[in-house]
Structure formats: C-alpha cells, structure tokens
Amino acid sequence: GIEADFGRAYLSNVCVARELHRSGLGYDIVTKSKIVAEEWGITDLYVHVAVDNEPAKNLYMKSGFIHENDEPAWQARFLDRPRRILLWIGLPCTNEL
C-alpha cells in the first residue's frame, strides 16, 4: 500500500460558476475527486469551508464529509480571513502499490 505520509490529501478551490450553481456540477466534481483519490491510494480526504458558506458545507456533507474541527477565531483574525471548518472523509484504499 501507500506510505502513511501520502495517504492523506486536501481538496482545494472547488468552484462552480454562479450560473451553474445547483446544477449538480459541484457534486460531480467532488465525486470525481474522491474516485481519483481512491485510485491513488488516498485514505483520508480533507477540505476547509468558510463557517458561513452553507451551500459549500451542504455539498460536502451530501458527499459524505463529516466535521473534523473548527478553526479558532483568533487564527482566522490573525490570518485575516473568514473562520473555517475542516471536513474529512475516509476513503477505501483500492490501490495495490
């Protein structure tokens, strides 16, 4: 199998044009990302979502992600960005390296 240091991946910047929102495209992108991650032997997939981004949170929860932890408010202020939550999904390891 894959070494422990490489069994985790981070999904970043999933964006869908506003006119295509609620079309299923975001769900399809996340689903395909999970399939590719499984093929690569990834067992843990993570994504950050802004606390107030309900559509994105709903998309990831619908895709099977669960709440991992909250970013502390002080850290978000220090980094001058909206507060985020970390979501996680466990994937079956299907790659025999």
mmCIF file of N, CA and C in Angstrom:
data_model
loop_
_atom_site.group_PDB
_atom_site.id
_atom_site.type_symbol
_atom_site.label_atom_id
_atom_site.label_comp_id
_atom_site.label_asym_id
_atom_site.label_seq_id
_atom_site.Cartn_x
_atom_site.Cartn_y
_atom_site.Cartn_z
ATOM 1 N N GLY A 1 0.821 -1.199 0.000
ATOM 2 C CA GLY A 1 0.000 0.000 0.000
ATOM 3 C C GLY A 1 0.854 1.248 0.000
ATOM 4 N N ILE A 2 0.207 2.352 0.082
ATOM 5 C CA ILE A 2 0.867 3.660 0.053
ATOM 6 C C ILE A 2 1.402 3.990 1.442
ATOM 7 N N GLU A 3 2.482 4.720 1.511
ATOM 8 C CA GLU A 3 3.055 5.086 2.801
ATOM 9 C C GLU A 3 2.153 6.056 3.543
ATOM 10 N N ALA A 4 2.197 6.011 4.868
ATOM 11 C CA ALA A 4 1.306 6.812 5.715
ATOM 12 C C ALA A 4 1.392 8.302 5.410
ATOM 13 N N ASP A 5 2.583 8.812 5.093
ATOM 14 C CA ASP A 5 2.735 10.240 4.818
ATOM 15 C C ASP A 5 1.980 10.674 3.574
ATOM 16 N N PHE A 6 1.640 9.738 2.703
ATOM 17 C CA PHE A 6 0.988 10.090 1.451
ATOM 18 C C PHE A 6 -0.449 9.593 1.373
ATOM 19 N N GLY A 7 -0.984 9.080 2.464
ATOM 20 C CA GLY A 7 -2.332 8.550 2.473
ATOM 21 C C GLY A 7 -3.398 9.606 2.672
ATOM 22 N N ARG A 8 -2.978 10.854 2.835
ATOM 23 C CA ARG A 8 -3.930 11.948 3.047
ATOM 24 C C ARG A 8 -3.821 12.960 1.919
ATOM 25 N N ALA A 9 -4.973 13.564 1.590
ATOM 26 C CA ALA A 9 -4.988 14.587 0.540
ATOM 27 C C ALA A 9 -5.947 15.700 0.956
ATOM 28 N N TYR A 10 -5.775 16.845 0.307
ATOM 29 C CA TYR A 10 -6.570 18.037 0.605
ATOM 30 C C TYR A 10 -7.241 18.507 -0.677
ATOM 31 N N LEU A 11 -8.542 18.661 -0.622
ATOM 32 C CA LEU A 11 -9.318 19.151 -1.759
ATOM 33 C C LEU A 11 -9.385 20.673 -1.639
ATOM 34 N N SER A 12 -8.950 21.367 -2.678
ATOM 35 C CA SER A 12 -8.836 22.820 -2.595
ATOM 36 C C SER A 12 -9.487 23.508 -3.791
ATOM 37 N N ASN A 13 -10.161 24.611 -3.510
ATOM 38 C CA ASN A 13 -10.683 25.509 -4.543
ATOM 39 C C ASN A 13 -11.660 24.862 -5.519
ATOM 40 N N VAL A 14 -12.650 24.182 -4.984
ATOM 41 C CA VAL A 14 -13.731 23.676 -5.832
ATOM 42 C C VAL A 14 -14.667 24.844 -6.090
ATOM 43 N N CYS A 15 -14.713 25.290 -7.325
ATOM 44 C CA CYS A 15 -15.517 26.458 -7.679
ATOM 45 C C CYS A 15 -16.400 26.128 -8.877
ATOM 46 N N VAL A 16 -17.624 26.631 -8.827
ATOM 47 C CA VAL A 16 -18.574 26.464 -9.914
ATOM 48 C C VAL A 16 -19.123 27.847 -10.257
ATOM 49 N N ALA A 17 -19.173 28.160 -11.534
ATOM 50 C CA ALA A 17 -19.707 29.456 -11.971
ATOM 51 C C ALA A 17 -21.121 29.650 -11.417
ATOM 52 N N ARG A 18 -21.415 30.872 -11.029
ATOM 53 C CA ARG A 18 -22.703 31.183 -10.399
ATOM 54 C C ARG A 18 -23.893 30.677 -11.223
ATOM 55 N N GLU A 19 -23.822 30.820 -12.541
ATOM 56 C CA GLU A 19 -24.951 30.395 -13.383
ATOM 57 C C GLU A 19 -25.123 28.867 -13.407
ATOM 58 N N LEU A 20 -24.123 28.135 -12.901
ATOM 59 C CA LEU A 20 -24.215 26.674 -12.849
ATOM 60 C C LEU A 20 -24.459 26.139 -11.439
ATOM 61 N N HIS A 21 -24.631 27.063 -10.477
ATOM 62 C CA HIS A 21 -24.943 26.613 -9.113
ATOM 63 C C HIS A 21 -26.214 25.786 -9.126
ATOM 64 N N ARG A 22 -26.272 24.805 -8.246
ATOM 65 C CA ARG A 22 -27.445 23.929 -8.062
ATOM 66 C C ARG A 22 -27.737 23.074 -9.298
ATOM 67 N N SER A 23 -26.699 22.837 -10.108
ATOM 68 C CA SER A 23 -26.869 22.004 -11.309
ATOM 69 C C SER A 23 -26.334 20.585 -11.098
ATOM 70 N N GLY A 24 -25.686 20.351 -9.967
ATOM 71 C CA GLY A 24 -25.070 19.054 -9.719
ATOM 72 C C GLY A 24 -23.609 18.993 -10.111
ATOM 73 N N LEU A 25 -23.107 20.054 -10.735
ATOM 74 C CA LEU A 25 -21.715 20.063 -11.189
ATOM 75 C C LEU A 25 -20.741 19.988 -10.013
ATOM 76 N N GLY A 26 -20.978 20.756 -8.951
ATOM 77 C CA GLY A 26 -20.105 20.709 -7.780
ATOM 78 C C GLY A 26 -20.052 19.312 -7.182
ATOM 79 N N TYR A 27 -21.210 18.681 -7.061
ATOM 80 C CA TYR A 27 -21.277 17.312 -6.543
ATOM 81 C C TYR A 27 -20.486 16.368 -7.443
ATOM 82 N N ASP A 28 -20.621 16.523 -8.756
ATOM 83 C CA ASP A 28 -19.880 15.680 -9.697
ATOM 84 C C ASP A 28 -18.372 15.875 -9.560
ATOM 85 N N ILE A 29 -17.937 17.108 -9.367
ATOM 86 C CA ILE A 29 -16.501 17.393 -9.204
ATOM 87 C C ILE A 29 -15.971 16.721 -7.937
ATOM 88 N N VAL A 30 -16.712 16.852 -6.843
ATOM 89 C CA VAL A 30 -16.284 16.245 -5.580
ATOM 90 C C VAL A 30 -16.280 14.722 -5.714
ATOM 91 N N THR A 31 -17.302 14.168 -6.342
ATOM 92 C CA THR A 31 -17.371 12.714 -6.533
ATOM 93 C C THR A 31 -16.185 12.218 -7.352
ATOM 94 N N LYS A 32 -15.879 12.899 -8.447
ATOM 95 C CA LYS A 32 -14.734 12.509 -9.277
ATOM 96 C C LYS A 32 -13.426 12.642 -8.497
ATOM 97 N N SER A 33 -13.310 13.682 -7.682
ATOM 98 C CA SER A 33 -12.109 13.867 -6.857
ATOM 99 C C SER A 33 -11.930 12.703 -5.891
ATOM 100 N N LYS A 34 -13.020 12.242 -5.302
ATOM 101 C CA LYS A 34 -12.962 11.098 -4.394
ATOM 102 C C LYS A 34 -12.531 9.830 -5.131
ATOM 103 N N ILE A 35 -13.037 9.633 -6.340
ATOM 104 C CA ILE A 35 -12.674 8.461 -7.138
ATOM 105 C C ILE A 35 -11.183 8.477 -7.470
ATOM 106 N N VAL A 36 -10.684 9.625 -7.920
ATOM 107 C CA VAL A 36 -9.256 9.745 -8.248
ATOM 108 C C VAL A 36 -8.408 9.521 -6.996
ATOM 109 N N ALA A 37 -8.824 10.112 -5.874
ATOM 110 C CA ALA A 37 -8.078 9.936 -4.625
ATOM 111 C C ALA A 37 -8.016 8.460 -4.239
ATOM 112 N N GLU A 38 -9.126 7.755 -4.362
ATOM 113 C CA GLU A 38 -9.137 6.316 -4.068
ATOM 114 C C GLU A 38 -8.174 5.568 -4.980
ATOM 115 N N GLU A 39 -8.197 5.891 -6.268
ATOM 116 C CA GLU A 39 -7.308 5.231 -7.227
ATOM 117 C C GLU A 39 -5.844 5.458 -6.883
ATOM 118 N N TRP A 40 -5.545 6.597 -6.308
ATOM 119 C CA TRP A 40 -4.167 6.931 -5.923
ATOM 120 C C TRP A 40 -3.798 6.353 -4.559
ATOM 121 N N GLY A 41 -4.734 5.687 -3.908
ATOM 122 C CA GLY A 41 -4.447 5.095 -2.602
ATOM 123 C C GLY A 41 -4.646 6.034 -1.429
ATOM 124 N N ILE A 42 -5.315 7.149 -1.651
ATOM 125 C CA ILE A 42 -5.600 8.093 -0.573
ATOM 126 C C ILE A 42 -6.668 7.482 0.334
ATOM 127 N N THR A 43 -6.443 7.565 1.646
ATOM 128 C CA THR A 43 -7.412 7.024 2.592
ATOM 129 C C THR A 43 -8.137 8.109 3.382
ATOM 130 N N ASP A 44 -7.581 9.311 3.420
ATOM 131 C CA ASP A 44 -8.183 10.422 4.158
ATOM 132 C C ASP A 44 -8.187 11.659 3.273
ATOM 133 N N LEU A 45 -9.373 12.217 3.050
ATOM 134 C CA LEU A 45 -9.505 13.407 2.212
ATOM 135 C C LEU A 45 -10.091 14.530 3.054
ATOM 136 N N TYR A 46 -9.477 15.710 2.989
ATOM 137 C CA TYR A 46 -9.873 16.864 3.801
ATOM 138 C C TYR A 46 -10.239 18.050 2.927
ATOM 139 N N VAL A 47 -11.047 18.936 3.471
ATOM 140 C CA VAL A 47 -11.391 20.185 2.813
ATOM 141 C C VAL A 47 -11.745 21.212 3.880
ATOM 142 N N HIS A 48 -11.351 22.464 3.674
ATOM 143 C CA HIS A 48 -11.776 23.575 4.534
ATOM 144 C C HIS A 48 -12.947 24.288 3.875
ATOM 145 N N VAL A 49 -13.877 24.756 4.709
ATOM 146 C CA VAL A 49 -15.039 25.503 4.236
ATOM 147 C C VAL A 49 -15.256 26.673 5.192
ATOM 148 N N ALA A 50 -15.525 27.850 4.636
ATOM 149 C CA ALA A 50 -15.845 29.003 5.484
ATOM 150 C C ALA A 50 -17.091 28.685 6.314
ATOM 151 N N VAL A 51 -17.060 29.068 7.572
ATOM 152 C CA VAL A 51 -18.151 28.767 8.504
ATOM 153 C C VAL A 51 -19.496 29.229 7.965
ATOM 154 N N ASP A 52 -19.533 30.361 7.292
ATOM 155 C CA ASP A 52 -20.806 30.913 6.815
ATOM 156 C C ASP A 52 -21.168 30.493 5.386
ATOM 157 N N ASN A 53 -20.419 29.564 4.793
ATOM 158 C CA ASN A 53 -20.699 29.118 3.432
ATOM 159 C C ASN A 53 -21.594 27.867 3.473
ATOM 160 N N GLU A 54 -22.874 28.086 3.723
ATOM 161 C CA GLU A 54 -23.825 26.981 3.864
ATOM 162 C C GLU A 54 -23.931 26.121 2.604
ATOM 163 N N PRO A 55 -23.985 26.713 1.396
ATOM 164 C CA PRO A 55 -24.063 25.846 0.205
ATOM 165 C C PRO A 55 -22.872 24.889 0.092
ATOM 166 N N ALA A 56 -21.671 25.371 0.368
ATOM 167 C CA ALA A 56 -20.489 24.504 0.285
ATOM 168 C C ALA A 56 -20.525 23.438 1.372
ATOM 169 N N LYS A 57 -20.884 23.837 2.596
ATOM 170 C CA LYS A 57 -20.984 22.844 3.671
ATOM 171 C C LYS A 57 -21.988 21.759 3.306
ATOM 172 N N ASN A 58 -23.131 22.164 2.768
ATOM 173 C CA ASN A 58 -24.152 21.194 2.378
ATOM 174 C C ASN A 58 -23.649 20.260 1.282
ATOM 175 N N LEU A 59 -22.914 20.805 0.311
ATOM 176 C CA LEU A 59 -22.356 19.996 -0.765
ATOM 177 C C LEU A 59 -21.434 18.916 -0.199
ATOM 178 N N TYR A 60 -20.503 19.320 0.658
ATOM 179 C CA TYR A 60 -19.545 18.351 1.196
ATOM 180 C C TYR A 60 -20.224 17.344 2.115
ATOM 181 N N MET A 61 -21.176 17.781 2.922
ATOM 182 C CA MET A 61 -21.892 16.847 3.800
ATOM 183 C C MET A 61 -22.681 15.839 2.951
ATOM 184 N N LYS A 62 -23.316 16.307 1.886
ATOM 185 C CA LYS A 62 -24.042 15.422 0.969
ATOM 186 C C LYS A 62 -23.080 14.421 0.330
ATOM 187 N N SER A 63 -21.837 14.821 0.151
ATOM 188 C CA SER A 63 -20.816 13.972 -0.463
ATOM 189 C C SER A 63 -20.162 13.025 0.535
ATOM 190 N N GLY A 64 -20.589 13.077 1.793
ATOM 191 C CA GLY A 64 -20.081 12.139 2.790
ATOM 192 C C GLY A 64 -19.050 12.673 3.758
ATOM 193 N N PHE A 65 -18.645 13.933 3.601
ATOM 194 C CA PHE A 65 -17.677 14.520 4.526
ATOM 195 C C PHE A 65 -18.331 14.739 5.883
ATOM 196 N N ILE A 66 -17.521 14.663 6.934
ATOM 197 C CA ILE A 66 -18.010 14.937 8.276
ATOM 198 C C ILE A 66 -17.134 16.008 8.924
ATOM 199 N N HIS A 67 -17.685 16.651 9.935
ATOM 200 C CA HIS A 67 -16.986 17.724 10.643
ATOM 201 C C HIS A 67 -15.795 17.153 11.397
ATOM 202 N N GLU A 68 -14.623 17.711 11.165
ATOM 203 C CA GLU A 68 -13.407 17.293 11.855
ATOM 204 C C GLU A 68 -13.085 18.261 12.994
ATOM 205 N N ASN A 69 -12.975 19.572 12.667
ATOM 206 C CA ASN A 69 -12.753 20.569 13.725
ATOM 207 C C ASN A 69 -12.986 21.983 13.213
ATOM 208 N N ASP A 70 -13.021 22.915 14.151
ATOM 209 C CA ASP A 70 -13.221 24.338 13.851
ATOM 210 C C ASP A 70 -11.900 25.078 13.952
ATOM 211 N N GLU A 71 -11.695 26.012 13.051
ATOM 212 C CA GLU A 71 -10.537 26.893 13.151
ATOM 213 C C GLU A 71 -10.802 27.886 14.279
ATOM 214 N N PRO A 72 -9.845 28.108 15.152
ATOM 215 C CA PRO A 72 -10.054 29.102 16.210
ATOM 216 C C PRO A 72 -10.258 30.505 15.631
ATOM 217 N N ALA A 73 -11.118 31.274 16.256
ATOM 218 C CA ALA A 73 -11.406 32.633 15.784
ATOM 219 C C ALA A 73 -10.135 33.481 15.749
ATOM 220 N N TRP A 74 -9.265 33.338 16.754
ATOM 221 C CA TRP A 74 -8.034 34.138 16.791
ATOM 222 C C TRP A 74 -7.160 33.854 15.570
ATOM 223 N N GLN A 75 -7.132 32.595 15.115
ATOM 224 C CA GLN A 75 -6.296 32.238 13.963
ATOM 225 C C GLN A 75 -6.845 32.876 12.690
ATOM 226 N N ALA A 76 -8.148 32.844 12.529
ATOM 227 C CA ALA A 76 -8.764 33.475 11.350
ATOM 228 C C ALA A 76 -8.492 34.977 11.352
ATOM 229 N N ARG A 77 -8.622 35.615 12.528
ATOM 230 C CA ARG A 77 -8.324 37.058 12.610
ATOM 231 C C ARG A 77 -6.860 37.325 12.286
ATOM 232 N N PHE A 78 -5.970 36.522 12.835
ATOM 233 C CA PHE A 78 -4.544 36.697 12.610
ATOM 234 C C PHE A 78 -4.203 36.563 11.126
ATOM 235 N N LEU A 79 -4.850 35.627 10.443
ATOM 236 C CA LEU A 79 -4.592 35.394 9.021
ATOM 237 C C LEU A 79 -5.491 36.231 8.118
ATOM 238 N N ASP A 80 -6.345 37.061 8.733
ATOM 239 C CA ASP A 80 -7.225 37.982 8.013
ATOM 240 C C ASP A 80 -8.082 37.264 6.962
ATOM 241 N N ARG A 81 -8.799 36.252 7.441
ATOM 242 C CA ARG A 81 -9.688 35.501 6.553
ATOM 243 C C ARG A 81 -10.911 35.059 7.345
ATOM 244 N N PRO A 82 -11.954 34.648 6.650
ATOM 245 C CA PRO A 82 -13.132 34.133 7.360
ATOM 246 C C PRO A 82 -12.781 32.854 8.122
ATOM 247 N N ARG A 83 -13.435 32.642 9.227
ATOM 248 C CA ARG A 83 -13.237 31.426 10.009
ATOM 249 C C ARG A 83 -13.676 30.214 9.189
ATOM 250 N N ARG A 84 -12.952 29.107 9.330
ATOM 251 C CA ARG A 84 -13.227 27.913 8.537
ATOM 252 C C ARG A 84 -13.444 26.696 9.432
ATOM 253 N N ILE A 85 -14.086 25.697 8.849
ATOM 254 C CA ILE A 85 -14.166 24.398 9.495
ATOM 255 C C ILE A 85 -13.447 23.400 8.600
ATOM 256 N N LEU A 86 -12.908 22.375 9.215
ATOM 257 C CA LEU A 86 -12.233 21.321 8.483
ATOM 258 C C LEU A 86 -13.175 20.122 8.415
ATOM 259 N N LEU A 87 -13.393 19.635 7.200
ATOM 260 C CA LEU A 87 -14.223 18.455 6.983
ATOM 261 C C LEU A 87 -13.337 17.307 6.516
ATOM 262 N N TRP A 88 -13.763 16.088 6.792
ATOM 263 C CA TRP A 88 -12.975 14.901 6.486
ATOM 264 C C TRP A 88 -13.865 13.795 5.953
ATOM 265 N N ILE A 89 -13.313 12.973 5.074
ATOM 266 C CA ILE A 89 -13.965 11.731 4.656
ATOM 267 C C ILE A 89 -12.898 10.653 4.550
ATOM 268 N N GLY A 90 -13.225 9.473 5.046
ATOM 269 C CA GLY A 90 -12.359 8.320 4.908
ATOM 270 C C GLY A 90 -12.694 7.600 3.607
ATOM 271 N N LEU A 91 -11.674 7.209 2.880
ATOM 272 C CA LEU A 91 -11.854 6.525 1.600
ATOM 273 C C LEU A 91 -11.264 5.123 1.683
ATOM 274 N N PRO A 92 -11.920 4.163 1.018
ATOM 275 C CA PRO A 92 -11.331 2.819 0.997
ATOM 276 C C PRO A 92 -10.064 2.821 0.136
ATOM 277 N N CYS A 93 -9.073 2.128 0.569
ATOM 278 C CA CYS A 93 -7.822 2.042 -0.213
ATOM 279 C C CYS A 93 -7.964 0.922 -1.226
ATOM 280 N N THR A 94 -8.062 1.298 -2.509
ATOM 281 C CA THR A 94 -8.250 0.297 -3.566
ATOM 282 C C THR A 94 -7.005 0.109 -4.414
ATOM 283 N N ASN A 95 -5.956 0.877 -4.133
ATOM 284 C CA ASN A 95 -4.744 0.815 -4.944
ATOM 285 C C ASN A 95 -3.751 -0.177 -4.328
ATOM 286 N N GLU A 96 -3.306 -1.121 -5.094
ATOM 287 C CA GLU A 96 -2.313 -2.100 -4.658
ATOM 288 C C GLU A 96 -0.950 -1.701 -5.227
ATOM 289 N N LEU A 97 -0.201 -0.864 -4.502
ATOM 290 C CA LEU A 97 1.128 -0.444 -4.997
ATOM 291 C C LEU A 97 2.194 -1.439 -4.592
#
